[in-house]
CSV table of N, CA and C in Angstrom, one decimal:
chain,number,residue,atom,x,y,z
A,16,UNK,N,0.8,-1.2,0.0
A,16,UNK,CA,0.0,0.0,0.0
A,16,UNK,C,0.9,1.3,0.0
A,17,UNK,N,1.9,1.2,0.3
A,17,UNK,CA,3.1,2.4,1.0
A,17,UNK,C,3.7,2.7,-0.5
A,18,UNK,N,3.7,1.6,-1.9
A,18,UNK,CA,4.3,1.9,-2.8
A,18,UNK,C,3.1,2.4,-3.8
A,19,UNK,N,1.8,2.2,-3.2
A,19,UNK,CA,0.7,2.7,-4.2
A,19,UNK,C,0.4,4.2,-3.9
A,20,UNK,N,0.6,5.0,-3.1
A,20,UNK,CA,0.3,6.3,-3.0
A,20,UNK,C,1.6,7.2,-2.8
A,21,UNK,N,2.8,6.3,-2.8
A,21,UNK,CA,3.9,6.6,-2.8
A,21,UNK,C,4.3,8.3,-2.6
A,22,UNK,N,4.3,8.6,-1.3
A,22,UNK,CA,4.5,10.1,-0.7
A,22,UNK,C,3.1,11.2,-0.6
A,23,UNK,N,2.3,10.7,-1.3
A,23,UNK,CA,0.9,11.5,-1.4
A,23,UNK,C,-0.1,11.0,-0.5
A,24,UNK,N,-0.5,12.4,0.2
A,24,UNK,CA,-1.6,12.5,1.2
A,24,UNK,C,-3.1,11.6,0.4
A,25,UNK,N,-3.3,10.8,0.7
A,25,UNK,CA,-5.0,10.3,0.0
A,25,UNK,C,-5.8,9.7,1.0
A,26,UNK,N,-6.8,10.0,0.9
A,26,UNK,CA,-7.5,9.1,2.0
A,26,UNK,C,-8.6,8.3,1.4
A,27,UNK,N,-8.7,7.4,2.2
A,27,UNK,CA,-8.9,5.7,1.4
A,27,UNK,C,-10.4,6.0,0.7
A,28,UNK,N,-11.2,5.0,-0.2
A,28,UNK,CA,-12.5,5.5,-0.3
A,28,UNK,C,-12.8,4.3,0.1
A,29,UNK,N,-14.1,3.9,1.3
A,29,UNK,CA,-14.1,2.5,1.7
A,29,UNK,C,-15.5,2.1,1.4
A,30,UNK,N,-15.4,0.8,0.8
A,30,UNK,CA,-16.9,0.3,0.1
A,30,UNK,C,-17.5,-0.1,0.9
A,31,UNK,N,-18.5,0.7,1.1
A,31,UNK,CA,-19.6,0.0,2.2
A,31,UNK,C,-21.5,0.1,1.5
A,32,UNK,N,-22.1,0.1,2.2
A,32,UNK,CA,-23.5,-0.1,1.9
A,32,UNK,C,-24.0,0.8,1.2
A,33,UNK,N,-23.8,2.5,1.1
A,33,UNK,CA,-24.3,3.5,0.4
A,33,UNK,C,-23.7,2.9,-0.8
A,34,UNK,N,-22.5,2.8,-1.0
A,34,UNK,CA,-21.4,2.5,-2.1
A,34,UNK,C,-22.6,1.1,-2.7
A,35,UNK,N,-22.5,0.5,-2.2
A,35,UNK,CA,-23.2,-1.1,-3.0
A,35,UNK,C,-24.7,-0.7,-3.5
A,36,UNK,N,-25.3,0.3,-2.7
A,36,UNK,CA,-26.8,0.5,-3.2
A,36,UNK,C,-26.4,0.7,-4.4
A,37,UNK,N,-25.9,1.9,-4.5
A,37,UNK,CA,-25.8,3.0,-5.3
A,37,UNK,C,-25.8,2.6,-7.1
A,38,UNK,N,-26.5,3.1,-7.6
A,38,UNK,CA,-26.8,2.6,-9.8
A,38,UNK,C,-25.6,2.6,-10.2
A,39,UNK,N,-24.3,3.4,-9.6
A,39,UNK,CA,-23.5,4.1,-10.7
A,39,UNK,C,-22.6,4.5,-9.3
A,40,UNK,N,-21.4,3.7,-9.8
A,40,UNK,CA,-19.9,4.5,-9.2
A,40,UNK,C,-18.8,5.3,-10.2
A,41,UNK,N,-19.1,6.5,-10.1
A,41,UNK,CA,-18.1,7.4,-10.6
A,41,UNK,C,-17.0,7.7,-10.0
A,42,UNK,N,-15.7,7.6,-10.8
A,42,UNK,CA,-14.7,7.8,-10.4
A,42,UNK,C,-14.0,8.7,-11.5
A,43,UNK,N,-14.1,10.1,-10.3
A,43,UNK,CA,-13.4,11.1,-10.6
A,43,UNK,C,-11.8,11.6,-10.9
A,44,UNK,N,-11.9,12.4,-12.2
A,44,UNK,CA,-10.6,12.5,-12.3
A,44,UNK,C,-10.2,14.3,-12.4
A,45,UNK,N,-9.5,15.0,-12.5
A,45,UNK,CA,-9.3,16.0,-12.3
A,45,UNK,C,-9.4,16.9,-13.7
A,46,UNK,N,-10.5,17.5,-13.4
A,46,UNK,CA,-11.5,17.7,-15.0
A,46,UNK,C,-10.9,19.2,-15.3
A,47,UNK,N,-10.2,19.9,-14.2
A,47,UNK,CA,-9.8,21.3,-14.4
A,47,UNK,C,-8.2,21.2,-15.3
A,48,UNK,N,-7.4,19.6,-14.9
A,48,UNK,CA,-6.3,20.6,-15.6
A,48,UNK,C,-6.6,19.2,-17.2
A,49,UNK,N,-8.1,18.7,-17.3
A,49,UNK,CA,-8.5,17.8,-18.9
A,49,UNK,C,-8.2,16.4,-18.7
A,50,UNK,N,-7.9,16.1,-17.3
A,50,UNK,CA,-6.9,14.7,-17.5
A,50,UNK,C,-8.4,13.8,-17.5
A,51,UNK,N,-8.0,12.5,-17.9
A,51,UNK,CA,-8.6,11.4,-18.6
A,51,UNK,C,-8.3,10.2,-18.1
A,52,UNK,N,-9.3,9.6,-17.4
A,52,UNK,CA,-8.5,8.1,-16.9
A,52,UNK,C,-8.2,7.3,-17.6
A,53,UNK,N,-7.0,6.9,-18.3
A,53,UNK,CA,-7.1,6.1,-19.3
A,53,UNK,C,-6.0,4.3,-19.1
A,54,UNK,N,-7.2,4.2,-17.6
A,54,UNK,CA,-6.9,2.5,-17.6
A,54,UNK,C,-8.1,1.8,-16.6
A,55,UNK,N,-8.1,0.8,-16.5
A,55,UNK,CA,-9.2,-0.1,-16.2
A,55,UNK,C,-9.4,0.7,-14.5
A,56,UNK,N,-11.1,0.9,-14.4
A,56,UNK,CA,-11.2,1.5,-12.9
A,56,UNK,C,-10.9,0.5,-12.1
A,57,UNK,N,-10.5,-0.7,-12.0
A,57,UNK,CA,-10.1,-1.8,-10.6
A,57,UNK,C,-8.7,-1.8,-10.7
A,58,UNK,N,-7.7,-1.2,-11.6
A,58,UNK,CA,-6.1,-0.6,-11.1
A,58,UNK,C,-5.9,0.0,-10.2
A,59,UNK,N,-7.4,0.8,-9.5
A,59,UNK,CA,-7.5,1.9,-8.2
A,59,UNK,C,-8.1,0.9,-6.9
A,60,UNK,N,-8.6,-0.2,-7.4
A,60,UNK,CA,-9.1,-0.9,-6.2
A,60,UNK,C,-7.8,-1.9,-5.4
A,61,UNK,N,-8.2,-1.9,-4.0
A,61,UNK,CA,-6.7,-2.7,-3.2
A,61,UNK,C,-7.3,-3.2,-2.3
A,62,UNK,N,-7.2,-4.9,-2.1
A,62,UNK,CA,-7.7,-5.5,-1.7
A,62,UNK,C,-6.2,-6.4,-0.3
A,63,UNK,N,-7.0,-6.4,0.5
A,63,UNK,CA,-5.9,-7.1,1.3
A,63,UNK,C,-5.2,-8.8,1.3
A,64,UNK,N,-6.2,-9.4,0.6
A,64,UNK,CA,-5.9,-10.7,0.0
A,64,UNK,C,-5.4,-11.0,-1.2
A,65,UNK,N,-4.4,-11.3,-1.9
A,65,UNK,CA,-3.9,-11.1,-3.2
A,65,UNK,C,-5.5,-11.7,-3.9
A,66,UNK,N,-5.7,-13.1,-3.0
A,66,UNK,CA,-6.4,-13.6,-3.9
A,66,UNK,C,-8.1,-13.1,-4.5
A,67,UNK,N,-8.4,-12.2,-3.5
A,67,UNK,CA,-9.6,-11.3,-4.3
A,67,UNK,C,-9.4,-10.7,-4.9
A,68,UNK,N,-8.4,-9.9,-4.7
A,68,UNK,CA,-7.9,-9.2,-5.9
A,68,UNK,C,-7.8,-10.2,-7.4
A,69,UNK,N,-7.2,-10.8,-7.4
A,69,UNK,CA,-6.9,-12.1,-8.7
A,69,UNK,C,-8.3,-12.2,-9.1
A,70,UNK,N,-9.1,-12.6,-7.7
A,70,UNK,CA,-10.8,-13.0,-8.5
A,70,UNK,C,-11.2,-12.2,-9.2
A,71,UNK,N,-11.8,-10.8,-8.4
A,71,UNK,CA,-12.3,-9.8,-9.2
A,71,UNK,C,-11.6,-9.0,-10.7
A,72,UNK,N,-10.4,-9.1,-10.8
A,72,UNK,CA,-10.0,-8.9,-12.4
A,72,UNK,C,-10.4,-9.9,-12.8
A,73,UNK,N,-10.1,-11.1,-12.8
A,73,UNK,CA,-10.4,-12.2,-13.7
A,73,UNK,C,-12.2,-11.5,-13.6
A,74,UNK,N,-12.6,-11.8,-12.8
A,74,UNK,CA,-14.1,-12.1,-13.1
A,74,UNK,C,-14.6,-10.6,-14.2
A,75,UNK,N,-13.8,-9.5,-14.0
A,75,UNK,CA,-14.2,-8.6,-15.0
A,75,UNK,C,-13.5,-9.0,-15.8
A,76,UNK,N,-12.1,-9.3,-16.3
A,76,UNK,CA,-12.7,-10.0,-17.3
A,76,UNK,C,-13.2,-10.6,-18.2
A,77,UNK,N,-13.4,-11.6,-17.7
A,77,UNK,CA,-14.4,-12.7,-18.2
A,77,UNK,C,-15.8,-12.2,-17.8
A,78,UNK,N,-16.4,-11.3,-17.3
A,78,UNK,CA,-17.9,-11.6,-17.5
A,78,UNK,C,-18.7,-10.1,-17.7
A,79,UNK,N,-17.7,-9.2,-17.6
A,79,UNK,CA,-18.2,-7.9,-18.4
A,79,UNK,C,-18.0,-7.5,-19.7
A,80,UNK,N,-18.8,-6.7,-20.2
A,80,UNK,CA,-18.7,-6.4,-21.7
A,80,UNK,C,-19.5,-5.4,-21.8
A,81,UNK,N,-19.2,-4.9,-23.0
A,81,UNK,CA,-19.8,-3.5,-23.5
A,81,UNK,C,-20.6,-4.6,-24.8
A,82,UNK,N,-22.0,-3.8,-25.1
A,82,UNK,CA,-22.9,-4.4,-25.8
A,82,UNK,C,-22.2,-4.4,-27.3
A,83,UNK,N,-22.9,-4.6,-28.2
A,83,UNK,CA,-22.3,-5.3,-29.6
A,83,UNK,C,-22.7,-3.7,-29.9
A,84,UNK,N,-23.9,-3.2,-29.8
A,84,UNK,CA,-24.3,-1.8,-30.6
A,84,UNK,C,-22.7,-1.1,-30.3
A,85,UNK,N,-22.2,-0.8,-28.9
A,85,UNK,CA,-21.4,-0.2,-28.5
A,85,UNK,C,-19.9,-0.2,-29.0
A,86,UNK,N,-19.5,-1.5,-29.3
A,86,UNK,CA,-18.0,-2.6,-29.6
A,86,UNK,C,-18.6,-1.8,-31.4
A,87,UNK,N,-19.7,-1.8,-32.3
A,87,UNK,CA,-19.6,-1.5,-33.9
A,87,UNK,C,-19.6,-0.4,-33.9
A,88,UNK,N,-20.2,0.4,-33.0
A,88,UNK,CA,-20.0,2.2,-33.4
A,88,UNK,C,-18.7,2.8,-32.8
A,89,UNK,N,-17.7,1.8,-32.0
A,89,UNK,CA,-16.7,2.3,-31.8
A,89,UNK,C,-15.6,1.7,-32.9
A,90,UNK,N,-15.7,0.7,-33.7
A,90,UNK,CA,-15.2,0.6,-34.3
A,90,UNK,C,-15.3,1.2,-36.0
A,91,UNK,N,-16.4,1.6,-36.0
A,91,UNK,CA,-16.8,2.9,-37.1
A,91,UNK,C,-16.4,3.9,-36.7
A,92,UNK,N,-15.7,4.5,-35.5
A,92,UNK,CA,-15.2,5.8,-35.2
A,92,UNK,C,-13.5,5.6,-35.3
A,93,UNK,N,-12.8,4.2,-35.2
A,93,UNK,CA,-11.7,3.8,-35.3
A,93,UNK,C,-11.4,4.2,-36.9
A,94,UNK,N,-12.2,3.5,-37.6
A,94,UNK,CA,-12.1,3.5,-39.0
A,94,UNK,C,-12.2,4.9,-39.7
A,95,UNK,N,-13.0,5.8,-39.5
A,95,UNK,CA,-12.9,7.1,-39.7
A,95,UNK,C,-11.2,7.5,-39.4
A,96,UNK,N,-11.4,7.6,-38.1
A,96,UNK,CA,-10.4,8.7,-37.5
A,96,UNK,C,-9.5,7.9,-38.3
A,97,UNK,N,-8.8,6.5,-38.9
A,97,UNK,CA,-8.3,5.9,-39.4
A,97,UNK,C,-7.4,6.7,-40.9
A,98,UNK,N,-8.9,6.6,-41.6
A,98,UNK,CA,-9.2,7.2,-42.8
A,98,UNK,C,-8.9,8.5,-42.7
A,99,UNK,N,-8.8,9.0,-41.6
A,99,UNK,CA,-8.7,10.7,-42.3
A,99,UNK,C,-6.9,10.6,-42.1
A,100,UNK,N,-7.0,10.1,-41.5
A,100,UNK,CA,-5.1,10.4,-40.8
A,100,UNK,C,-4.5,9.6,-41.7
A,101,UNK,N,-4.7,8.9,-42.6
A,101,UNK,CA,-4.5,8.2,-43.8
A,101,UNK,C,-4.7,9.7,-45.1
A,102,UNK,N,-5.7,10.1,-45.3
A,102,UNK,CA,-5.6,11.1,-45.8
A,102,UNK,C,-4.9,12.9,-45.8
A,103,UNK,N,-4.8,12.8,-44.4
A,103,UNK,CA,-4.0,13.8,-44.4
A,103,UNK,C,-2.5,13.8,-44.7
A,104,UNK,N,-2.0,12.3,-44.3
A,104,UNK,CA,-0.6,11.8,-44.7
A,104,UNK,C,-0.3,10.3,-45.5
A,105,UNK,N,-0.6,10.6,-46.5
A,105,UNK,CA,-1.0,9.2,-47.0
A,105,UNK,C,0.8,8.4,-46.6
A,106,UNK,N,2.3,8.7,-47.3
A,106,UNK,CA,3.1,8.7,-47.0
A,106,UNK,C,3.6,8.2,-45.5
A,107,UNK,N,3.6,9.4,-45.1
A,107,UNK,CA,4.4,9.1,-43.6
A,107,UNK,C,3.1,8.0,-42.2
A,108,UNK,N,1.9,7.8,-43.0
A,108,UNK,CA,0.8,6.8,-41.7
A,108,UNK,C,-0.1,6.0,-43.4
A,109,UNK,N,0.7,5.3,-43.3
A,109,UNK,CA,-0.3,4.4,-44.8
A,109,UNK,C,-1.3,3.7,-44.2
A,110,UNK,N,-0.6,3.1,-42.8
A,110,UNK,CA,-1.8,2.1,-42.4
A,110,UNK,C,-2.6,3.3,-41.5
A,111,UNK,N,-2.8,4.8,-41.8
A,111,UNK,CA,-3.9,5.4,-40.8
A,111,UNK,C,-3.7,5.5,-39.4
């Protein structure tokens, strides 16, 4: 735990009963200076047993997913953004 916050003041966020009701866990990222979380939200979760830890990534996973509608229109936004950066530089990005 000592090498996960490594020198920085943080105080823990602890899962309890409001947390489990609740539709929707947001996790905040610091929207003033644009930053963007860009890795899986249970990299932030720390469990005291290696081995829950081990369960709960495996079990995400294996048993979560984004729907098919979601997985095709993101891959029509790949292919675009693809296509244009192909077009702006055909030469120096061929494959986009």
């Amino acid at each position: 735990m000592k090498e996960a916050v490594a020198g920085q003041v943080r105080k823990l966020c602890i899962y309890n009963k409001e947390m489990q009701d609740a539709p929707v866990v947001h996790f905040m990222c610091y929207h003033k200076m644009r930053v963007r979380m860009l890795t899986h939200f249970y990299a932030f979760l720390f469990f005291e047993d290696w081995r829950h830890d081990l369960w709960s990534k495996r079990f995400v996973r294996d048993h979560l997913r984004y729907s098919d509608e979601i997985q095709c229109a993101a891959a029509r936004v790949i292919a675009a953004i693809r296509e244009r950066a192909r077009k702006k530089d055909p030469e120096g990005n061929p494959a986009g």
